[in-house]
XYZ file of C-alpha atoms in Angstrom:
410
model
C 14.233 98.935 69.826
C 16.039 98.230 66.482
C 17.537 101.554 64.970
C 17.705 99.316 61.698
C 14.031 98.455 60.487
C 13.193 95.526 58.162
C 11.076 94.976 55.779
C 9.817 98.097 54.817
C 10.333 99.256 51.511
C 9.493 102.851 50.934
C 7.958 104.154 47.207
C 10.774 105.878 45.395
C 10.580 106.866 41.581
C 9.923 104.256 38.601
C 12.884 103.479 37.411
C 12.784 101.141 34.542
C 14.435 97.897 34.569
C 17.162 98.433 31.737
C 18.283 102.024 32.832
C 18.431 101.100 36.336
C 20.629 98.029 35.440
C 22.733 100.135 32.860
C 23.416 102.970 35.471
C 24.398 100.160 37.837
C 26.809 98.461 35.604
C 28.438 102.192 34.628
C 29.045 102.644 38.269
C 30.057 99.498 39.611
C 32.474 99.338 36.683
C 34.659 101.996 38.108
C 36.204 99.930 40.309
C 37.304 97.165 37.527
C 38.291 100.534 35.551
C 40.212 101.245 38.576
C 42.068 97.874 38.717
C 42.020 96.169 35.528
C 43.204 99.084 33.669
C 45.506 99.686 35.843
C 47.299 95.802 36.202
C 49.272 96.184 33.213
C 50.800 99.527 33.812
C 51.673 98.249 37.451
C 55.180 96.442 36.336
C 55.492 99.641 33.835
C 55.279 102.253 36.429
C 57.857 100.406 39.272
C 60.159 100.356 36.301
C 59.802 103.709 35.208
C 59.711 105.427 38.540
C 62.837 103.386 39.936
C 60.050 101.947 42.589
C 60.141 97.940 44.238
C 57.903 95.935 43.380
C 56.186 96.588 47.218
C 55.494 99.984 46.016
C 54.106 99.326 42.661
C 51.983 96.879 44.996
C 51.361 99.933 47.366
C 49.718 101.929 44.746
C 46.941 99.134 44.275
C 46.513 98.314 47.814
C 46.349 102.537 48.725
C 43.683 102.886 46.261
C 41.555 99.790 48.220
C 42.397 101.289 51.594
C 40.981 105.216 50.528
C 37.852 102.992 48.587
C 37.319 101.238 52.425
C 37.351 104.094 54.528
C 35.246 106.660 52.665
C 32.472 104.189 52.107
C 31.794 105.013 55.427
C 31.539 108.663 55.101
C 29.783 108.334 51.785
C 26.733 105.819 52.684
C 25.473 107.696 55.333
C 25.861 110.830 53.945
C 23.858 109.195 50.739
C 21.074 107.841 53.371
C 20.984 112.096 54.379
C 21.176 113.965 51.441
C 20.338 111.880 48.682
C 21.977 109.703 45.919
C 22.520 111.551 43.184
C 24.451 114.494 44.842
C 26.609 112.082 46.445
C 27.385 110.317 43.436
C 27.926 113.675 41.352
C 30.450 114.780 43.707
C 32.509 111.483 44.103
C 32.599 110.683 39.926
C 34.195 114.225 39.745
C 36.388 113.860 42.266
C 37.483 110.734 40.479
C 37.937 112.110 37.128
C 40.404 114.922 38.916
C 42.658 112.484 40.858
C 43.169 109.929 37.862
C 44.305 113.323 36.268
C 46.477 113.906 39.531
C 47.938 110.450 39.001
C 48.818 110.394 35.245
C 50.624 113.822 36.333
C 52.617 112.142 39.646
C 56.316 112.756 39.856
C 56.978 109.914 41.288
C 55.783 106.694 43.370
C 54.549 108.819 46.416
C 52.386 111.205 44.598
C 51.074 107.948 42.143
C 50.114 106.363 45.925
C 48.604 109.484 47.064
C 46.653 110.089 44.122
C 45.191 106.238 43.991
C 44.201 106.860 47.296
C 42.123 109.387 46.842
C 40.563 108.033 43.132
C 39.637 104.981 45.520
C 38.124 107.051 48.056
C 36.030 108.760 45.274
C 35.460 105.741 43.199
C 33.883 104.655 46.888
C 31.451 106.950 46.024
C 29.766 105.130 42.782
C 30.042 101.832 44.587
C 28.402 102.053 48.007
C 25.602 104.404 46.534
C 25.126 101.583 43.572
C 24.507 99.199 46.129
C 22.237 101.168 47.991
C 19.919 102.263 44.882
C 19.394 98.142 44.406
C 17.971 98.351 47.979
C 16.192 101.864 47.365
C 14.348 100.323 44.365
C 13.814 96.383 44.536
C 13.165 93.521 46.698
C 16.257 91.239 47.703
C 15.685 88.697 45.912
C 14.832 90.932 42.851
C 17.471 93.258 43.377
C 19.635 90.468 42.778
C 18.563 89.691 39.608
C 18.813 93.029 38.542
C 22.189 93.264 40.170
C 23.935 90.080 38.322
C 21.713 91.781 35.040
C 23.939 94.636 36.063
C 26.877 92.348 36.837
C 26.670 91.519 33.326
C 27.162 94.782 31.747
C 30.173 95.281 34.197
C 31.354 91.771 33.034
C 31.339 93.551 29.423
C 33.184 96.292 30.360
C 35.842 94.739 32.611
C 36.277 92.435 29.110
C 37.750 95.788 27.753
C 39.581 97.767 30.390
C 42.552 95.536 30.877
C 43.087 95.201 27.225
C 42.255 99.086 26.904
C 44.608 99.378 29.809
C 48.000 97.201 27.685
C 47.024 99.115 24.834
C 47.060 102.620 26.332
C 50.549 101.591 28.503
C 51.882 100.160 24.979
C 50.883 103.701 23.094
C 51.698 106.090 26.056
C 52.912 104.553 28.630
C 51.930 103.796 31.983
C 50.779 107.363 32.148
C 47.542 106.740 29.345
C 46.338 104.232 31.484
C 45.054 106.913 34.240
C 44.036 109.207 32.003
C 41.874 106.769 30.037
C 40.123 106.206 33.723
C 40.043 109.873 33.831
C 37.866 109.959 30.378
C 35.657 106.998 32.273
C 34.476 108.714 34.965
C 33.703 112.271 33.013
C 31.851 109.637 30.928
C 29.910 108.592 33.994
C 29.376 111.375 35.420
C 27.860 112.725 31.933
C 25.409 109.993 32.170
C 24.043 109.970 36.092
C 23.720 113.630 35.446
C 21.327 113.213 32.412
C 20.064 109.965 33.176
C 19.490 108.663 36.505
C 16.997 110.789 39.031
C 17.437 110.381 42.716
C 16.259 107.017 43.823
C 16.246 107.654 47.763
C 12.313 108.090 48.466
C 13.007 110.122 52.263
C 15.621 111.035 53.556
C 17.081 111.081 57.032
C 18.591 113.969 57.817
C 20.219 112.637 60.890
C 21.344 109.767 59.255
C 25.030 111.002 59.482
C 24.683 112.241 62.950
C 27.547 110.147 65.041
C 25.086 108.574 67.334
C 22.696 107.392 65.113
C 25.115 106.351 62.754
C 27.092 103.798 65.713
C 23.319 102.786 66.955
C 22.602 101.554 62.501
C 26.342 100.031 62.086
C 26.104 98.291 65.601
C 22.146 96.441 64.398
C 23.814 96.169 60.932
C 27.156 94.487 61.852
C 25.492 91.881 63.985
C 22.647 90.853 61.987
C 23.317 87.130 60.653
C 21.858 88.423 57.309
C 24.655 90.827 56.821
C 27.308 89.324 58.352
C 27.383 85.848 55.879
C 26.684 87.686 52.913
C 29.408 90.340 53.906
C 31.825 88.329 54.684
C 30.614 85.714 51.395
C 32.037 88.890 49.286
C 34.291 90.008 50.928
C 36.561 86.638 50.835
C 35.527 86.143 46.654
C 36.389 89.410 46.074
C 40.058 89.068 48.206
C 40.531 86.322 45.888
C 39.679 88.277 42.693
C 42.090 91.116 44.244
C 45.045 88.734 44.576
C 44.731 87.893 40.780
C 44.509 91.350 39.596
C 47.225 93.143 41.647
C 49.349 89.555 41.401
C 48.746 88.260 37.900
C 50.350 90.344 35.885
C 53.288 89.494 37.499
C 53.086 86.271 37.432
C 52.264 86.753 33.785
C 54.695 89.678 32.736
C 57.782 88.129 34.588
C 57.328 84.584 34.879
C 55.837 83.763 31.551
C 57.766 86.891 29.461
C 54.398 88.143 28.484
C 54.187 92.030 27.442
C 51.824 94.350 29.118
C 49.283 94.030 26.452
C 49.077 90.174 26.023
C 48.851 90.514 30.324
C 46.019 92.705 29.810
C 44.002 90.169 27.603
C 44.733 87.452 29.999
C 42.757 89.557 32.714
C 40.397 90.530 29.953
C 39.717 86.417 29.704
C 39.082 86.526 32.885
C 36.259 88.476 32.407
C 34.288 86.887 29.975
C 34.073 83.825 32.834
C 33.234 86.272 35.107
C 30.675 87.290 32.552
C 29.354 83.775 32.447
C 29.347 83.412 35.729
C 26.325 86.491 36.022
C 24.467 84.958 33.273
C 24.528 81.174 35.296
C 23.824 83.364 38.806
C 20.294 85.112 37.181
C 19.105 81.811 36.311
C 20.098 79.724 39.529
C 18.527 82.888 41.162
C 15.020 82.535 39.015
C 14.670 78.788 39.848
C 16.352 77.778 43.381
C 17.113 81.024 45.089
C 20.545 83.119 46.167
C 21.910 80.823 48.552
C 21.297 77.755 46.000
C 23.120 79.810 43.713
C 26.345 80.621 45.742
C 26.325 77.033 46.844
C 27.067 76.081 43.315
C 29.172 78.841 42.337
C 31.503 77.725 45.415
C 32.605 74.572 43.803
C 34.234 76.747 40.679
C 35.920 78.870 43.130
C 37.439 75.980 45.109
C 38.236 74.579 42.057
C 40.055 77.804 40.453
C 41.769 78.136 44.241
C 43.019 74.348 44.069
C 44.068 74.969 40.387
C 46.504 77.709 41.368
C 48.091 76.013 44.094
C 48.674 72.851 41.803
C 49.836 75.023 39.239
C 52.663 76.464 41.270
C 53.931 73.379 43.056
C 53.791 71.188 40.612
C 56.023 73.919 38.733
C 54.182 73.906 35.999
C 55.870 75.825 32.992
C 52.782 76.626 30.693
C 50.556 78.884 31.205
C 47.159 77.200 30.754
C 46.902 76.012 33.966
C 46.717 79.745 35.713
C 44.818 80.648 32.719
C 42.451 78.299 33.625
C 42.093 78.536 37.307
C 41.765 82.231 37.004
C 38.608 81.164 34.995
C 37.252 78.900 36.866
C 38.071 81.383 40.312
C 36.290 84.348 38.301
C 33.260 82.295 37.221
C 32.242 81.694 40.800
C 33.206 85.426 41.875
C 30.406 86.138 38.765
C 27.590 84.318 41.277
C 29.360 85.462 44.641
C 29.079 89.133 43.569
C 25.532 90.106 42.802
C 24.180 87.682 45.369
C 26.710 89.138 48.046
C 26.162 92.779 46.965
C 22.334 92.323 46.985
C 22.503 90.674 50.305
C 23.984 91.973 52.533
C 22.056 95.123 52.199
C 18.685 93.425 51.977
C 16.946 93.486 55.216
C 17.743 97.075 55.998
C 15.344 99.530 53.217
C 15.643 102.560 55.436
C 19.797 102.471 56.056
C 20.743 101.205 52.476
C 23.968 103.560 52.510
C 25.234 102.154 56.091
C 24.584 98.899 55.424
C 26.440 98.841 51.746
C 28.797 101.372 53.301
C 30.115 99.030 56.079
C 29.711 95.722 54.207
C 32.276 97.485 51.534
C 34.752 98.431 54.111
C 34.585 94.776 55.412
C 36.052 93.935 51.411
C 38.412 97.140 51.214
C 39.893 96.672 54.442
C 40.614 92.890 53.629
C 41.438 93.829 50.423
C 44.260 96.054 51.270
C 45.946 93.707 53.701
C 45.608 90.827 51.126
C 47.509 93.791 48.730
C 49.890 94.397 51.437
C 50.733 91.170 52.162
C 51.533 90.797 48.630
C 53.505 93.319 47.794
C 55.809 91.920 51.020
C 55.912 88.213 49.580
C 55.486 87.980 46.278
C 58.705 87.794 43.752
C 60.057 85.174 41.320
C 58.372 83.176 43.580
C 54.907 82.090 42.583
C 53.746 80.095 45.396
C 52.649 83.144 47.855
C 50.708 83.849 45.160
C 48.622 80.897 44.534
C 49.122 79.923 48.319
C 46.870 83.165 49.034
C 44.343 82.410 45.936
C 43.610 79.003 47.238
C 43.139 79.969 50.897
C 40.409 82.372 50.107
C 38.944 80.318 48.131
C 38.139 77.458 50.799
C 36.973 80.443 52.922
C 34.283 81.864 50.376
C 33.487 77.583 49.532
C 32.833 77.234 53.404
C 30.609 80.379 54.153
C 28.836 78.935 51.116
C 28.095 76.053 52.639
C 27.877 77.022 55.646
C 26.555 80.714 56.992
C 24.894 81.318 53.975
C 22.838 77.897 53.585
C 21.297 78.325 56.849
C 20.132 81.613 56.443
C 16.161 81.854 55.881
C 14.589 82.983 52.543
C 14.752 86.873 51.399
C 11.681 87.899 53.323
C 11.515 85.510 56.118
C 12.486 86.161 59.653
């Protein structure tokens, strides 16, 4: 028998709509507070520190790495002991290290330190996921989690221009302590705010061999795995623009670490867009309707890039443009992935958001990785890599994910 039940969905507490949607954007807006912010002071800190650009690179792609592997300590142990004491522990732990990182001596300590904020920030992510499955329907909880996607949209607006101004006032330094002051912030408000969601729970849910006997059900469910993999390629191509970009930006088009920091910020308010066009696709045709559209801006923002850079193409409308278009799509992709892939399993929410997360971290970090290796004055890597994941997230589209039955049909 199945160690990973469907269908069920056990009573947990009423949560109402908008705090359950504002919680979720708070928490899933770490992790653009833990890039975005961060993208301008990249080129900043390499400079300052006497590091290549691989390391500067390395300090993005560490953080991704530590987010990937402690998902998969923190979902189960958020399926055992709860939500909220998980998610207390791992938004302090992330306010110390981005304190640990603004102090770093030098590269190494900056690499060790984003390492472990990712493996904290983990935290917030994998147990946001899991609340949308402890509390709503799929179907519903993707709704809510675009409605959430849209308050993240919002805030990921602001951190990379938060991020050029704090590098431009205090150097690259004010940039981790401003994530520092965003995760006391959200920490302040799940403590105050947000009551455990997680209606039983299973104490031997973090025992090793129940654990293997949930990820082995969850990992080869067809549910999971186009859904999973649906995010995980649309957020590898979000990833390449925001550990790439501002290079691109900063040293092929002269722009300061500020005016790169709006350009991300731009990118945000399509991304925005994008949530607002998913909740409505959602309402009327359904999630996989909704990707399937969503695909052709992707495609579109992947092709842009790639036309951009061979066709050497001296303005800088054209990437501006592309990374629109690219982020747009990722603003459908998201909610719909997020929501999905943890949809048909109510009693292992934390696994199953747990190990669809380290299926994006752990592609994330060798898309940063590979990076760091190839890009330079070069551009083409760069767009080369965009455009590829972009066909892959357009083909699961249109593929794995159109053939998948209806949210509550076997």
């Amino acid at each position: 028998m199945s160690s990973v039940p469907s269908g069920e969905v056990a009573a947990g507490p009423r949560v109402s709509r908008p705090l359950a949607a504002a919680a979720l954007a708070l928490l899933l807006a770490l992790q653009p507070v833990c890039t975005d912010v961060m993208v301008p002071a990249l080129p900043v800190a390499a400079r300052e520190l006497g590091a290549p650009m691989a390391a500067a690179q390395l300090a993005m792609a560490a953080m991704i790495l530590g987010f990937g592997l402690a998902q998969l300590v923190w979902g189960p142990l958020a399926d055992c002991v709860g939500r909220r004491p998980v998610l207390l522990a791992g938004l302090a732990l992330f306010a110390a290290a981005s304190v640990g990182g603004a102090l770093a001596p030098g590269i190494g300590a900056l690499i060790a330190w984003r390492a472990l904020q990712g493996a904290a920030m983990a935290a917030a992510i994998v147990v946001a996921r899991a609340i949308i499955r402890d509390l709503y329907e799929p179907r519903e909880g993707a709704q809510v989690m675009a409605l959430a996607q849209s308050g993240l949209g919002l805030i990921a607006i602001v951190s990379p221009a938060l991020g050029g101004l704090a590098v431009g006032w205090g150097g690259w330094r004010a940039a981790l302590a401003l994530m520092a002051a965003i995760g006391l912030a959200a920490l302040a408000f799940i403590a105050l705010k947000l009551p455990e969601t997680l209606a039983t729970r299973d104490p031997r849910a973090a025992a090793p061999g129940p654990l293997l006997a949930a990820w082995r059900d969850i990992g080869r469910h067809p549910v999971f795995v186009a859904w999973a993999l649906l995010n995980a390629c649309s957020y590898g191509g979000l990833f390449v623009i925001l550990s790439g970009s501002s290079f691109v930006y900063m040293n092929r088009f002269g722009l300061s670490a500020g005016a790169a920091g709006l350009t991300v910020a731009s990118g945000s308010l399509a991304f925005l867009a994008g949530t607002v066009f998913c909740r409505r696709r959602i309402a009327a045709r359904g999630m996989a309707d909704a990707v399937g559209r969503g695909a052709f801006f992707t495609l579109a923002g992947g092709a842009g890039s790639v036309a951009a850079a061979f066709a050497g193409v001296e303005s800088i409308w054209p990437w501006l443009v592309a990374q629109w278009l690219f982020s747009f799509g990722h603003g459908v992709h998201q909610p719909c992935g997020q929501a999905g892939a943890v949809g048909p399993f109510p009693r292992h929410a934390g696994a199953a958001s747990a190990l669809s997360g380290f299926v994006l971290a752990l592609g994330s970090f060798a898309i940063g990785a590979w990076l760091g290796a190839v890009q330079g004055a070069d551009v083409r890597p760069y767009a080369l890599t965009l455009g590829v994941l972009a066909a892959a997230t357009a083909t699961l589209a249109w593929t794995l994910v159109r053939r998948l039955p209806p949210p509550g049909r076997p």
